[in-house]
Coordinates of N, CA and C in Angstrom, one line a residue:
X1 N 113.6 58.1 93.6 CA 114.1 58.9 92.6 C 113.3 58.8 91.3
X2 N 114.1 58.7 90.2 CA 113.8 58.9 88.9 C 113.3 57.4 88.3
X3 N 112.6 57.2 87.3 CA 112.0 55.9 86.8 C 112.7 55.6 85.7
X4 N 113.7 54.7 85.8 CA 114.4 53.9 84.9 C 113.9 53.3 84.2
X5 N 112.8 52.9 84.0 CA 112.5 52.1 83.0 C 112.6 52.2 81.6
X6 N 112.7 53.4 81.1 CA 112.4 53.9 79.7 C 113.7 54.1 79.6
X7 N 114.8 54.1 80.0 CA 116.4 54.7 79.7 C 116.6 55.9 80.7
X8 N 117.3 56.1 80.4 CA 117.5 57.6 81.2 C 116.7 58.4 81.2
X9 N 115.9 59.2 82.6 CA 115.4 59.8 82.7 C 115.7 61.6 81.9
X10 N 114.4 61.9 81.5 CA 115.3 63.6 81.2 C 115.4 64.2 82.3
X11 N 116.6 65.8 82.2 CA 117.3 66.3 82.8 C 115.6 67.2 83.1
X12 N 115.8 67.5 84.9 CA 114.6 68.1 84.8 C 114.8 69.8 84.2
X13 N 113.3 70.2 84.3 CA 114.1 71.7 83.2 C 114.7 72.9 83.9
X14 N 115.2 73.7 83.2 CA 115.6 74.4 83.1 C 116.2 76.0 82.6
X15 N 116.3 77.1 83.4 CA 115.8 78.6 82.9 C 117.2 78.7 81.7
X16 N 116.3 78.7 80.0 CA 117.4 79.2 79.1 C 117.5 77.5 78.2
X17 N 116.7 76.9 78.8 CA 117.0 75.4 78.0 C 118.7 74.6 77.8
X18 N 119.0 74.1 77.6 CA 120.4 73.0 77.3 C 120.7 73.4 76.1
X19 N 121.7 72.7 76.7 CA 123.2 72.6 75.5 C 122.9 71.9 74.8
X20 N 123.0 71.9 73.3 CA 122.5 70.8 72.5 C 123.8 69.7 72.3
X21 N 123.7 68.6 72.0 CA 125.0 67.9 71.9 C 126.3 68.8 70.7
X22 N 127.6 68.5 70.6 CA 128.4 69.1 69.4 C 128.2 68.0 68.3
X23 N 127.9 68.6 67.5 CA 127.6 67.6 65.9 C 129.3 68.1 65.1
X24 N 129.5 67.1 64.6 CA 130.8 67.4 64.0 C 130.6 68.8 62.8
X25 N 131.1 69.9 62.8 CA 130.6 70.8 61.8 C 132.4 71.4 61.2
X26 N 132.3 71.0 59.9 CA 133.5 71.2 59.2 C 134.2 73.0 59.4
X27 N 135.5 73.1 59.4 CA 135.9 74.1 59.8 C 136.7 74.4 59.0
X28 N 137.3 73.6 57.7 CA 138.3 74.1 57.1 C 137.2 73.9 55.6
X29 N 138.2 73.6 54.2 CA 138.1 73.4 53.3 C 137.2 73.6 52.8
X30 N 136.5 72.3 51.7 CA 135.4 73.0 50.7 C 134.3 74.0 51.3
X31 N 133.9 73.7 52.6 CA 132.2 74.2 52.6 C 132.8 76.0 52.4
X32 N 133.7 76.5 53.4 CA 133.7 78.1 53.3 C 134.1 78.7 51.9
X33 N 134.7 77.8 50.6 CA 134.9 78.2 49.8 C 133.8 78.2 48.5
X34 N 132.4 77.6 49.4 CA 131.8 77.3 48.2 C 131.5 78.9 47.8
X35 N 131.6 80.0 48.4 CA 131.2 81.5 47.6 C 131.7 81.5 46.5
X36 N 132.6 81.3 46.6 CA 133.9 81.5 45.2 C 132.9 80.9 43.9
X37 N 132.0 79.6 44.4 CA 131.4 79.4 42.7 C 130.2 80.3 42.8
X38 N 130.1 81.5 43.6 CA 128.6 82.2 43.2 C 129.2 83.3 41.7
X39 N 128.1 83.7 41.0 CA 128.7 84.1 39.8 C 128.3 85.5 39.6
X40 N 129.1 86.4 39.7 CA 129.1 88.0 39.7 C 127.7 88.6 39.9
X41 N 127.0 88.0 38.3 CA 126.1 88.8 37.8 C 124.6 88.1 39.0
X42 N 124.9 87.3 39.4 CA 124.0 86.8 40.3 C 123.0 87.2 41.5
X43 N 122.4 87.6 42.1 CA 122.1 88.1 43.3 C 122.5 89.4 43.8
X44 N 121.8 90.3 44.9 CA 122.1 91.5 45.2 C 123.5 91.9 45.8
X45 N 124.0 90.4 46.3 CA 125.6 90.8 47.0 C 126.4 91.1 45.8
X46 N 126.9 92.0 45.9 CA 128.0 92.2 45.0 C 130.1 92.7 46.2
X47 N 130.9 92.0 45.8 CA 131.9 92.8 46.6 C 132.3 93.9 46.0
X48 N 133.2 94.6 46.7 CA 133.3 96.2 46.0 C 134.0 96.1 44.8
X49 N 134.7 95.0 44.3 CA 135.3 95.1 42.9 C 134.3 94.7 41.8
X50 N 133.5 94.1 42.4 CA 132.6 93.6 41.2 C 131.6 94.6 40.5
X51 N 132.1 94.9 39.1 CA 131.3 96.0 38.4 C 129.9 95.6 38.1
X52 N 128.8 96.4 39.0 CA 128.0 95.9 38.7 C 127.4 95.9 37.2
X53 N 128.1 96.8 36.3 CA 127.8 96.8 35.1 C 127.9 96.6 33.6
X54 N 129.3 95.2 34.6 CA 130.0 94.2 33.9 C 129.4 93.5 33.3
X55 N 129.5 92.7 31.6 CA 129.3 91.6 31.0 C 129.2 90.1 31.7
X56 N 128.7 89.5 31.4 CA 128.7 88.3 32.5 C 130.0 87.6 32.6
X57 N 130.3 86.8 33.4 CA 131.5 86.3 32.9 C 131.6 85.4 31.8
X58 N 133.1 85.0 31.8 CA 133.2 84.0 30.6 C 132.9 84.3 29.4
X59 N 132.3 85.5 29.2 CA 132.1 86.1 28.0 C 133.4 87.4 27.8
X60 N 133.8 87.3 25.8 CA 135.5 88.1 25.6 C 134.2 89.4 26.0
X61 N 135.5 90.4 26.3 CA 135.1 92.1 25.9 C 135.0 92.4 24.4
X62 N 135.6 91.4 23.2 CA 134.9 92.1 22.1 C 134.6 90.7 21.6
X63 N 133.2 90.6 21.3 CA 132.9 89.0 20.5 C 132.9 89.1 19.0
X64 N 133.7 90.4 18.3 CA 133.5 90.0 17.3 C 134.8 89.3 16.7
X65 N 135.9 89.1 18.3 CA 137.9 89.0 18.0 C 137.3 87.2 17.7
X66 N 138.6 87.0 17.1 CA 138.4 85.6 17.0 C 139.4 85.2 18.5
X67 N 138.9 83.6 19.0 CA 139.6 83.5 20.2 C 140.9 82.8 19.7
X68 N 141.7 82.9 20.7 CA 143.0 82.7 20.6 C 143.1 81.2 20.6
X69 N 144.5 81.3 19.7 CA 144.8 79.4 19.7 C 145.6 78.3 20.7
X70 N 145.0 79.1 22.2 CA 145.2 78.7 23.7 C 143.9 78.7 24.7
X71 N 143.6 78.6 25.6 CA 143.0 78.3 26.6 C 143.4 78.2 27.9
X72 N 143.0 78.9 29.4 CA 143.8 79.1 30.3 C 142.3 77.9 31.0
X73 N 142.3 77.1 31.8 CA 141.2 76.5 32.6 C 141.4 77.3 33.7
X74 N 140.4 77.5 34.3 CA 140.0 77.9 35.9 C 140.2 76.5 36.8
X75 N 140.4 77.2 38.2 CA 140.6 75.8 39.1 C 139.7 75.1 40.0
X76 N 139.4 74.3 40.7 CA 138.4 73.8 41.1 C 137.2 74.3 41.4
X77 N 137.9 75.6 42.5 CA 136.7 76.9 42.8 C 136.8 78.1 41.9
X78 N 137.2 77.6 41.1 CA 136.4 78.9 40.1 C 137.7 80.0 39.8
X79 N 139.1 80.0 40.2 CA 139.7 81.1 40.3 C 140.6 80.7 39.1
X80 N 141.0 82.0 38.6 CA 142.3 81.7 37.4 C 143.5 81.5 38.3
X81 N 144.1 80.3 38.0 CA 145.3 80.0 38.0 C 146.8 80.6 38.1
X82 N 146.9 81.3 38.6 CA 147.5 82.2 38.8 C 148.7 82.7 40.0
X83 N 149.4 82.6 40.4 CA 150.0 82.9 41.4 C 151.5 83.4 41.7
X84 N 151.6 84.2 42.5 CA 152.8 85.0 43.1 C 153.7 84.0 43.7
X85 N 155.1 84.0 43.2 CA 156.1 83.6 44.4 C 156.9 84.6 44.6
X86 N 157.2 84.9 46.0 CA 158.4 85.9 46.4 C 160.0 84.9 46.4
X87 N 160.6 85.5 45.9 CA 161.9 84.7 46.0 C 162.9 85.9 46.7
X88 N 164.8 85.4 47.2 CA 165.1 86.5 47.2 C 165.2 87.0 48.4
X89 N 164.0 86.1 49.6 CA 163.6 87.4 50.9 C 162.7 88.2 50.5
X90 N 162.2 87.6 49.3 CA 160.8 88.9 49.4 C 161.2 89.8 48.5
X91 N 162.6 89.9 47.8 CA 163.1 91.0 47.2 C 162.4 90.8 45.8
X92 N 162.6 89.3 45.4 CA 162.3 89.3 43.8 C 160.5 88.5 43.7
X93 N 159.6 89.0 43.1 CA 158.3 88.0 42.6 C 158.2 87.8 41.4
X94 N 158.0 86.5 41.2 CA 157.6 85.9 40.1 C 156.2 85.6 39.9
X95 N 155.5 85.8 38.8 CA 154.3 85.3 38.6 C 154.0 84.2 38.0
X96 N 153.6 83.2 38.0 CA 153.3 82.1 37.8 C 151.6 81.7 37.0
X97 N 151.9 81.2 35.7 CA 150.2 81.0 35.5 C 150.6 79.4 35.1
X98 N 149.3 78.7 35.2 CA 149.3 77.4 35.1 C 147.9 77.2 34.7
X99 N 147.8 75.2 34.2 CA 146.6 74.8 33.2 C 145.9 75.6 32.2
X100 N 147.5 75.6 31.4 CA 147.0 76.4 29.7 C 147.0 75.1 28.6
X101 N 146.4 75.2 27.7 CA 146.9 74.9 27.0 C 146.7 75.1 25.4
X102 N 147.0 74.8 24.3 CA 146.7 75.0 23.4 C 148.4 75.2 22.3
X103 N 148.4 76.7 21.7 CA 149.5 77.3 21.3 C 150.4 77.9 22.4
X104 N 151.1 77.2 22.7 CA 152.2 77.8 24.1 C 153.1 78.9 23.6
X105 N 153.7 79.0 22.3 CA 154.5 79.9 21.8 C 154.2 81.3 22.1
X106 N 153.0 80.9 20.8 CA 151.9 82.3 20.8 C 151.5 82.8 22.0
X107 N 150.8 81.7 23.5 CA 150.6 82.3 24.9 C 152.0 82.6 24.7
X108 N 153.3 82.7 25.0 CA 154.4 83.7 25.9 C 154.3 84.9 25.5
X109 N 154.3 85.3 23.7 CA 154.4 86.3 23.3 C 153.6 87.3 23.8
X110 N 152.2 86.4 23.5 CA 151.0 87.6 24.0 C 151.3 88.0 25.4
X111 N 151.8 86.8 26.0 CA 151.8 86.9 27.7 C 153.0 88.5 28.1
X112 N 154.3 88.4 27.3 CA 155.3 89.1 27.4 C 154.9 90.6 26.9
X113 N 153.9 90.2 25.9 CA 153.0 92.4 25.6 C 152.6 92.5 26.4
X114 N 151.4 91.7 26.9 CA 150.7 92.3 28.3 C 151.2 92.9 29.4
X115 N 152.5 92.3 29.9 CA 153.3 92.1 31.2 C 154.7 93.2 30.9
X116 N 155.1 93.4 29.5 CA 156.4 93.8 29.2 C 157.4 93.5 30.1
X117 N 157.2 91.8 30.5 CA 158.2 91.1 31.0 C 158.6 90.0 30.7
X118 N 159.8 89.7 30.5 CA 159.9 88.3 29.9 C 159.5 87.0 30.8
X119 N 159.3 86.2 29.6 CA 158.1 85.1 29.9 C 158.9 84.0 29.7
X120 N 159.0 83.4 30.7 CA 160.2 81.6 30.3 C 159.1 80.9 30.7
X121 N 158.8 79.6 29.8 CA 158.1 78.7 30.2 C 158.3 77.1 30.4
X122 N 157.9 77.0 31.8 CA 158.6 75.5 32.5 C 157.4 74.6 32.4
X123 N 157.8 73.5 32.9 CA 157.0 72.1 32.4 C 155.9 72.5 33.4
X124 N 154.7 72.7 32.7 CA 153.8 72.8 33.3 C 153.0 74.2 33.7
X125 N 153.9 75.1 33.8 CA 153.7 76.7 33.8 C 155.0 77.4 33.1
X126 N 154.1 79.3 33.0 CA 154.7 80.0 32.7 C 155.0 81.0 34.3
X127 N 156.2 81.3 33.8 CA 157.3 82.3 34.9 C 156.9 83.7 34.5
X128 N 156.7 84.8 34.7 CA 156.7 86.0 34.1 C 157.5 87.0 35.7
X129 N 158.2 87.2 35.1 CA 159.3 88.0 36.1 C 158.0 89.5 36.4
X130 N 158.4 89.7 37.8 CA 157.6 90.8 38.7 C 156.6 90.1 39.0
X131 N 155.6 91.4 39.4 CA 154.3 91.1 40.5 C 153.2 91.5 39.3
X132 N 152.7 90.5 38.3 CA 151.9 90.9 37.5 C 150.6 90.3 37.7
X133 N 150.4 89.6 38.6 CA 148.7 88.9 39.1 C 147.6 89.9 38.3
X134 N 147.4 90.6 38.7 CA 146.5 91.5 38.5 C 146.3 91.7 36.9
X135 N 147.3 92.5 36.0 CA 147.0 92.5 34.9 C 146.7 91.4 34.3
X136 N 147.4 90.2 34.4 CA 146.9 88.9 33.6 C 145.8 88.5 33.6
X137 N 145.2 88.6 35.2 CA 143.9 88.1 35.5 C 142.9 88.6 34.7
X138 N 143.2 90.4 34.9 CA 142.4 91.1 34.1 C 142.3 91.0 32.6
X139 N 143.7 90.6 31.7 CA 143.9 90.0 30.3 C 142.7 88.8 29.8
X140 N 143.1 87.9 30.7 CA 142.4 86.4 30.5 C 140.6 86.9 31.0
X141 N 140.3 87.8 31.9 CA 138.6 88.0 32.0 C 138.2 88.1 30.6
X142 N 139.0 89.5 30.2 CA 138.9 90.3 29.1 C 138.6 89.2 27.9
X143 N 139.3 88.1 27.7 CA 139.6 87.5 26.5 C 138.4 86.3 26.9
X144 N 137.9 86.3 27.7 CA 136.7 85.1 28.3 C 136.8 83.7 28.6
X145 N 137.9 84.3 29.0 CA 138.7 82.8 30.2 C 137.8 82.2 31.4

């Protein structure tokens, strides 16, 4: 047979070569989300919402406003804070924004023009009654969140 001396002999060959061993390769969590930190203005991929002829980010739409006496942080991967709960069955949504901070008053008021919904604010976040994701997101780009 085969010569043991060196350890196991190799497999003799074969049409199409072998299966390589399985190396552990992550399937959930950070690695598929690292896109999320690529930055708009960056490189030729753009997704269909991204204007290509957009201001970069983090920069307001008018820099000559003064910025406001609040601050909204982004979350680990880069997204505004922001989120929908259906309550209800689905009948009623609440919008949810979170990690603000600064003037909290001043955020509801402004928050309640934007939304023309009233704005109750709980320990830690604001509530804004309906499905307003979208316009806030769009508020806080604007303002260079």
């Amino acid at each position: 047979g085969a010569d043991w001396s060196q350890g196991r002999p190799p497999p003799p060959p074969r049409q199409g070569g072998y299966n390589l061993p399985r190396v552990n390769t992550p399937r959930g969590g950070a690695y598929p989300r690292l896109q999320h930190l690529r930055v708009p203005g960056e490189g030729g991929i753009h997704s269909p919402f991204d204007d290509p002829g957009a201001s970069p980010p983090l920069e307001p739409l008018e820099p000559g406003r003064p910025p406001p006496p609040w601050k909204v942080l982004r979350s680990h991967n880069g997204n505004l804070p922001i989120y929908v709960k259906l309550r209800k069955g689905g009948v009623e949504a609440v919008t949810h924004i979170r990690h603000f901070f600064g003037d909290v008053e001043h955020m509801r008021k402004e928050l309640a023009k934007v939304c023309e919904s009233p704005v109750r604010v709980r320990a830690g976040r604001f509530e804004v009654r309906g499905l307003h994701s979208w316009k806030i997101k769009e508020w806080l780009v604007s303002l260079g969140m």
